[in-house]
PDB file of C-alpha atoms in Angstrom:
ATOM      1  CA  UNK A1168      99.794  64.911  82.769  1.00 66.00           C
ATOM      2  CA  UNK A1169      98.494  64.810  86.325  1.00 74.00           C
ATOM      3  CA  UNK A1170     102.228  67.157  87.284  1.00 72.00           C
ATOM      4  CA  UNK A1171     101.012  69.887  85.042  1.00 68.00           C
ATOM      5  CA  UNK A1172      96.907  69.573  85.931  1.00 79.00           C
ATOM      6  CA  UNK A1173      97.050  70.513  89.958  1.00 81.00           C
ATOM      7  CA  UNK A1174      99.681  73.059  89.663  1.00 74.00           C
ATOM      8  CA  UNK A1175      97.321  74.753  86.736  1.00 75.00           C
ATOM      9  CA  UNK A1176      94.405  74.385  88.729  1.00 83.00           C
ATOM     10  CA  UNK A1177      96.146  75.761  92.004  1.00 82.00           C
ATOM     11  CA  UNK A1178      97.083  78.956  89.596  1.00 73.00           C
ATOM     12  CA  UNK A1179      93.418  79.144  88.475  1.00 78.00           C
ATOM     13  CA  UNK A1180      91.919  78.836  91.724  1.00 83.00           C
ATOM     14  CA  UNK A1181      93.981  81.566  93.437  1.00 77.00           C
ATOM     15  CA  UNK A1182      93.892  83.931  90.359  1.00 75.00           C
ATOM     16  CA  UNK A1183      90.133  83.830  90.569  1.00 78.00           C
ATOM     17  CA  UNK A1184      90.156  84.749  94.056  1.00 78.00           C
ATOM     18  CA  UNK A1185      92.851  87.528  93.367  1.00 73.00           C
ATOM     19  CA  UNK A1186      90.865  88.763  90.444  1.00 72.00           C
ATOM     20  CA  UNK A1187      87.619  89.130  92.518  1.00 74.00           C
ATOM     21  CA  UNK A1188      89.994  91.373  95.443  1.00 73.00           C
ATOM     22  CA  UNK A1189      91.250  93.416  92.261  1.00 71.00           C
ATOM     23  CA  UNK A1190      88.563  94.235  90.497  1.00 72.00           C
ATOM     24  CA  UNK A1191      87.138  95.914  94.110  1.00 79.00           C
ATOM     25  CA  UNK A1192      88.187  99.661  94.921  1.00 85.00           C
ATOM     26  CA  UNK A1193      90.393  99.713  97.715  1.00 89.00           C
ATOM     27  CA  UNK A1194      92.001 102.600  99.822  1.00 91.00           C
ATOM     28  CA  UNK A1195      95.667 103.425  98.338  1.00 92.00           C
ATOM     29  CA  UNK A1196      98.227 104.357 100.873  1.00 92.00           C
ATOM     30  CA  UNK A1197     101.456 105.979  99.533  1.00 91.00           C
ATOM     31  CA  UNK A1198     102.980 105.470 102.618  1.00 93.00           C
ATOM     32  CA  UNK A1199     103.026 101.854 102.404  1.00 93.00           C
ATOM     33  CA  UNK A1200     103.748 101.110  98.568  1.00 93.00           C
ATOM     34  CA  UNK A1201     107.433 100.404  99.728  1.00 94.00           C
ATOM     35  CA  UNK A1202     106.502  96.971 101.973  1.00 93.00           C
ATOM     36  CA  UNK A1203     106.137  94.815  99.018  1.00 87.00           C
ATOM     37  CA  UNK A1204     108.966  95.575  96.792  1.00 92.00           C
ATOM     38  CA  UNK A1205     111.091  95.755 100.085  1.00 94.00           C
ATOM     39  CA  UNK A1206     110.285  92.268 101.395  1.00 91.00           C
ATOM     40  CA  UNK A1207     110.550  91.093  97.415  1.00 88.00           C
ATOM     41  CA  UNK A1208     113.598  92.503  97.630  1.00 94.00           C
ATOM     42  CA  UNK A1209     114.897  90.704 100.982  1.00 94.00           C
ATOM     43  CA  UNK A1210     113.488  87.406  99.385  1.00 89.00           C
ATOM     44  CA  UNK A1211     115.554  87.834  96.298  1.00 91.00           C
ATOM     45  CA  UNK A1212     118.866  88.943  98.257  1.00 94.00           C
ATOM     46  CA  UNK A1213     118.232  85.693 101.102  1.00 92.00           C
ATOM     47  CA  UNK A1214     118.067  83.013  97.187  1.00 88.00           C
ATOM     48  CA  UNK A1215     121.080  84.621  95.976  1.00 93.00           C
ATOM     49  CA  UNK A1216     123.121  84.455  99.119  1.00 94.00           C
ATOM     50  CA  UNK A1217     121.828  81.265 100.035  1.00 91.00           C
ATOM     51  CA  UNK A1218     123.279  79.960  96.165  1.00 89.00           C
ATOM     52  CA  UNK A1219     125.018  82.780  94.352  1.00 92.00           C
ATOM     53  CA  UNK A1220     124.057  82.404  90.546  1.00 92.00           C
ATOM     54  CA  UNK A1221     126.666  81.503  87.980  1.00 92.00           C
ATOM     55  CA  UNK A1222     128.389  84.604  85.941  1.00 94.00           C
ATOM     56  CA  UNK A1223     125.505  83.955  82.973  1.00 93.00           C
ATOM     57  CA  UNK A1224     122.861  84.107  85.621  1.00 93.00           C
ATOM     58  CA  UNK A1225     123.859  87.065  87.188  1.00 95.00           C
ATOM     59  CA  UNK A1226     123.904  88.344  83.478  1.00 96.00           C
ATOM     60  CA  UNK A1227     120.198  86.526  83.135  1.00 94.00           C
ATOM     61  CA  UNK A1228     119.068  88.204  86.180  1.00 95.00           C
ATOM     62  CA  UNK A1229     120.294  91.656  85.672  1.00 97.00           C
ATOM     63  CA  UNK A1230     118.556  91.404  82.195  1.00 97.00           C
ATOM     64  CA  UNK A1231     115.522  90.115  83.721  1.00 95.00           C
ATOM     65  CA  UNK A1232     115.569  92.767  86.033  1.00 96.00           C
ATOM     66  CA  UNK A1233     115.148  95.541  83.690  1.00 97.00           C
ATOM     67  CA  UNK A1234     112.291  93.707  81.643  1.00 95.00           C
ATOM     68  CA  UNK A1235     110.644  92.981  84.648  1.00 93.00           C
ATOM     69  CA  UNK A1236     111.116  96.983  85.344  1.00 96.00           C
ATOM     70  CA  UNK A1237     109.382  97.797  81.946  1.00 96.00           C
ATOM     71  CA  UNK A1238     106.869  95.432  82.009  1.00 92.00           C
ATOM     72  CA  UNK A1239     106.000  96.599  85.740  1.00 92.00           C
ATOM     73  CA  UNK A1240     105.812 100.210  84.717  1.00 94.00           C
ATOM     74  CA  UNK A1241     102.518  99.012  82.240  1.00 92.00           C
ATOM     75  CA  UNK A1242     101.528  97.295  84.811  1.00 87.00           C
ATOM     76  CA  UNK A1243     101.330 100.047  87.209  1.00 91.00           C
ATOM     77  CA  UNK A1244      99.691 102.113  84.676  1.00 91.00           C
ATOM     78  CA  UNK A1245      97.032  99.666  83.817  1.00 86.00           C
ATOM     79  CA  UNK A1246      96.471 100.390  87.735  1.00 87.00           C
ATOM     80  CA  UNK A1247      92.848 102.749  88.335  1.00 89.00           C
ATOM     81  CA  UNK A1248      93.803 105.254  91.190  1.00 93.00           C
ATOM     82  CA  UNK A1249      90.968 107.808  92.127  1.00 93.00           C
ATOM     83  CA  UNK A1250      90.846 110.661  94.757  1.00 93.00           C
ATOM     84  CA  UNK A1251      87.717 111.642  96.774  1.00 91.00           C
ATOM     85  CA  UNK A1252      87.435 115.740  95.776  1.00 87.00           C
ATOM     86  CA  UNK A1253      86.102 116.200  99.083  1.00 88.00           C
ATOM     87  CA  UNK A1254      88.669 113.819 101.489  1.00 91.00           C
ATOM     88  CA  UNK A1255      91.133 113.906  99.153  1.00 91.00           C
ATOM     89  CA  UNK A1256      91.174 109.681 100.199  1.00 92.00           C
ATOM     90  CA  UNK A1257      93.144 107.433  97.784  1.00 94.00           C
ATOM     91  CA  UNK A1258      91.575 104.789  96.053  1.00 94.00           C
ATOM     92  CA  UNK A1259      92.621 101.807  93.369  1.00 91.00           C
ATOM     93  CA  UNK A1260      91.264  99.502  92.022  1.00 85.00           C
ATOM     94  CA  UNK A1261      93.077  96.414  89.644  1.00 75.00           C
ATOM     95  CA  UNK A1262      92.515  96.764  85.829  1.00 68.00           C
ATOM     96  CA  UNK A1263      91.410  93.433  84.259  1.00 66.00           C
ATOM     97  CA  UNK A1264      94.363  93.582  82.284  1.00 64.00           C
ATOM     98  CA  UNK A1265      96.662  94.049  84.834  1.00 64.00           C
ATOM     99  CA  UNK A1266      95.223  90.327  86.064  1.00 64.00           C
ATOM    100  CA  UNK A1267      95.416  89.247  83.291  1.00 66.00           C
ATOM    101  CA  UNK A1268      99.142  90.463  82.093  1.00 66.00           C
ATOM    102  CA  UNK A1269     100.414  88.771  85.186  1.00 64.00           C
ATOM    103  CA  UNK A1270      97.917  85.484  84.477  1.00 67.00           C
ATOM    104  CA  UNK A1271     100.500  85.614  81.717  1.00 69.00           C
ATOM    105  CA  UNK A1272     103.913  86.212  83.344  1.00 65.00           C
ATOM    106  CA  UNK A1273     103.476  83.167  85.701  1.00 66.00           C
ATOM    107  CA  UNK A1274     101.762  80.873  82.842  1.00 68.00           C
ATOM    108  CA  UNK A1275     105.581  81.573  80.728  1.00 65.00           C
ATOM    109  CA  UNK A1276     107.641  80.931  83.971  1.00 65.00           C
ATOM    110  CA  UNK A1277     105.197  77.654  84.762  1.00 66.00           C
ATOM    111  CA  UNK A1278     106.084  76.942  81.412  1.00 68.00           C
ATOM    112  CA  UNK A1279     110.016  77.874  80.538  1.00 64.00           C
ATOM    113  CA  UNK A1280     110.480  76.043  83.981  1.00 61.00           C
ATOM    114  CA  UNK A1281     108.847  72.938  83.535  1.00 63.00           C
ATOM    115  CA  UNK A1282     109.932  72.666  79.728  1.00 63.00           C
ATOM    116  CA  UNK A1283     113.358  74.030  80.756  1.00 62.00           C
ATOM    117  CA  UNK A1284     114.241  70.664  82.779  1.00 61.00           C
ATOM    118  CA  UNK A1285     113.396  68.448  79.609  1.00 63.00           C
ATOM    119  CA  UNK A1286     115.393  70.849  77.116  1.00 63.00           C
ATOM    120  CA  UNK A1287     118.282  70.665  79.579  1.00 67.00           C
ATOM    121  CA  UNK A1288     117.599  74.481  80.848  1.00 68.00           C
ATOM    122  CA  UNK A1289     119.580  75.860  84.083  1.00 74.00           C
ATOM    123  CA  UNK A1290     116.612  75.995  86.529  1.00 73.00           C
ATOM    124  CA  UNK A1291     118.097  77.593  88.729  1.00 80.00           C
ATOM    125  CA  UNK A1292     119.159  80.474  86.384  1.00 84.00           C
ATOM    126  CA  UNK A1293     115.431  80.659  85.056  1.00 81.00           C
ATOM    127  CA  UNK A1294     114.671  80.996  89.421  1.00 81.00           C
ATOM    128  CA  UNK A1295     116.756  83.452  90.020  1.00 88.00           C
ATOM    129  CA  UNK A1296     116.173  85.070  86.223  1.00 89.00           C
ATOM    130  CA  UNK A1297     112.295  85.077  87.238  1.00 85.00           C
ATOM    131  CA  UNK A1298     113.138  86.589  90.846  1.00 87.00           C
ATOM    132  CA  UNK A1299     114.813  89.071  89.576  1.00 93.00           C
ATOM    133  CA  UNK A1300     111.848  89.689  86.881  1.00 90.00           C
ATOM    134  CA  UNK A1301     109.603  89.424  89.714  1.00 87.00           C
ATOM    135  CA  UNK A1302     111.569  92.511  91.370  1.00 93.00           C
ATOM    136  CA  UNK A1303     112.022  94.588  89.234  1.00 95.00           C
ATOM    137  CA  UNK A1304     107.756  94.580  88.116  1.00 91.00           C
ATOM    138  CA  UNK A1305     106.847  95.008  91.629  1.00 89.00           C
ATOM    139  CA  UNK A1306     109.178  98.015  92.605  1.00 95.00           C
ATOM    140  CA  UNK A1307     108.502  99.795  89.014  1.00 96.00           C
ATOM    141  CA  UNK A1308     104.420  99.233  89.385  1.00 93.00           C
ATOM    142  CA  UNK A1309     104.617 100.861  92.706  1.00 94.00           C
ATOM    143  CA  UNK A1310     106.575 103.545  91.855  1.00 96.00           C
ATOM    144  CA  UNK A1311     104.471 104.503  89.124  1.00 96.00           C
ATOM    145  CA  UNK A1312     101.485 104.243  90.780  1.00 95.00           C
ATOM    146  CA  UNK A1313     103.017 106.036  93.765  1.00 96.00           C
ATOM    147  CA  UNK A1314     104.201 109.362  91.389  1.00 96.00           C
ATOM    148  CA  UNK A1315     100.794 108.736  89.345  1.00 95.00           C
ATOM    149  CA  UNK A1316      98.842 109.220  93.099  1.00 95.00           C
ATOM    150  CA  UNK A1317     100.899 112.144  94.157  1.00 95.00           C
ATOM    151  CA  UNK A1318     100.146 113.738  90.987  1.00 94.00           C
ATOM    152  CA  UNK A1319      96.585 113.382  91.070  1.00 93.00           C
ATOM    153  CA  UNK A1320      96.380 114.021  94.930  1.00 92.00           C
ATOM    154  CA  UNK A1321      98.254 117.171  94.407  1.00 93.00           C
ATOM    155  CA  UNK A1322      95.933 118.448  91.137  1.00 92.00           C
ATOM    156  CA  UNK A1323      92.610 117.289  93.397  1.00 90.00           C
ATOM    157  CA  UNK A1324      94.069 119.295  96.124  1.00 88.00           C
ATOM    158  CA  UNK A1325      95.036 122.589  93.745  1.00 89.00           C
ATOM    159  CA  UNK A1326      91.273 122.626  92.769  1.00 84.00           C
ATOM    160  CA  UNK A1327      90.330 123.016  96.223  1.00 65.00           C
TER     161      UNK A1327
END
C-alpha cells in the first residue's frame, strides 16, 4: 500500500504547486514554444536509442504518438492566450481543465504501469508507448497555441 501512497502524494504535491503557476497569467513568447517539445523530443530519441523498442512497441508508440497529438491539440485549446491592445504583449494563462486533463493522463500511466507488471504487461512498451504519448501532446499543444497567438496577435494588430 505504502508503494502506491508516496508516489500519489509526490503527484499531488507537485500538481498543486503546478496548478497554482497555471492558473497565473504569464507572458507567452512564440519564439520559444519550440524548447519544450524539442528537448521532449531529444529525451524520447536518447530511451529509444539507448533500448530500441520491440516491432509491437514501435507499433504502440507510433499509435501513442498520434493520440497523444489529438489529445494535445485540446489541450492547447483549453490554453487562455490574451494580447494587450495597446503592447500588443502575449499573455496565457492555464485553464483548470487543462490541469486537470493532464492530472488524468499521468494518474492512467501511474496506473497501466504499476498494474501492467502484475498482469504481465511489457513495461517497457507502456515507457516508451507513454513517451511517445508524452511527445506528441506537448508538440501539438504548442503548436496550437502558437497558430492560435499569431492569429490573435495579427487581428489585435489589424485593429490598430
Amino acid at each position: 500500500m505504502v508503494q502506491y501512497l508516496i508516489p500519489i502524494a509526490v503527484f499531488v504535491v507537485i500538481f498543486a504547486l503546478r496548478a497554482r503557476r497555471m492558473s497565473q497569467m504569464r507572458p507567452l513568447k512564440l519564439e520559444r514554444l519550440w524548447v519544450v517539445p524539442a528537448i521532449y523530443l531529444a529525451i524520447v530519441v536518447a530511451n529509444f536509442v539507448a533500448k530500441p523498442p520491440t516491432p509491437t512497441a514501435w507499433i504502440a508508440s507510433a499509435v501513442a504518438l498520434l493520440v497523444g497529438a489529438a489529445l494535445g491539440w485540446q489541450r492547447g485549446r483549453m490554453m487562455q492566450i490574451h494580447v494587450d491592445p495597446d503592447t500588443h504583449a502575449l499573455n496565457q494563462k492555464g485553464s483548470p481543465w487543462a490541469i486537470l486533463f493532464l492530472m488524468a493522463i499521468v494518474l492512467v500511466k501511474m496506473v497501466v504501469q504499476g498494474e501492467g507488471r502484475a498482469l504481465g504487461f511489457d513495461v517497457m512498451l507502456v515507457t516508451d508507448a507513454a513517451l511517445a504519448f508524452a511527445l506528441g501532446m506537448f508538440a501539438t499543444t504548442r503548436i496550437e497555441m502558437y497558430l492560435r497567438a499569431k492569429r490573435l496577435l495579427d487581428a489585435a494588430r489589424a485593429t490598430r
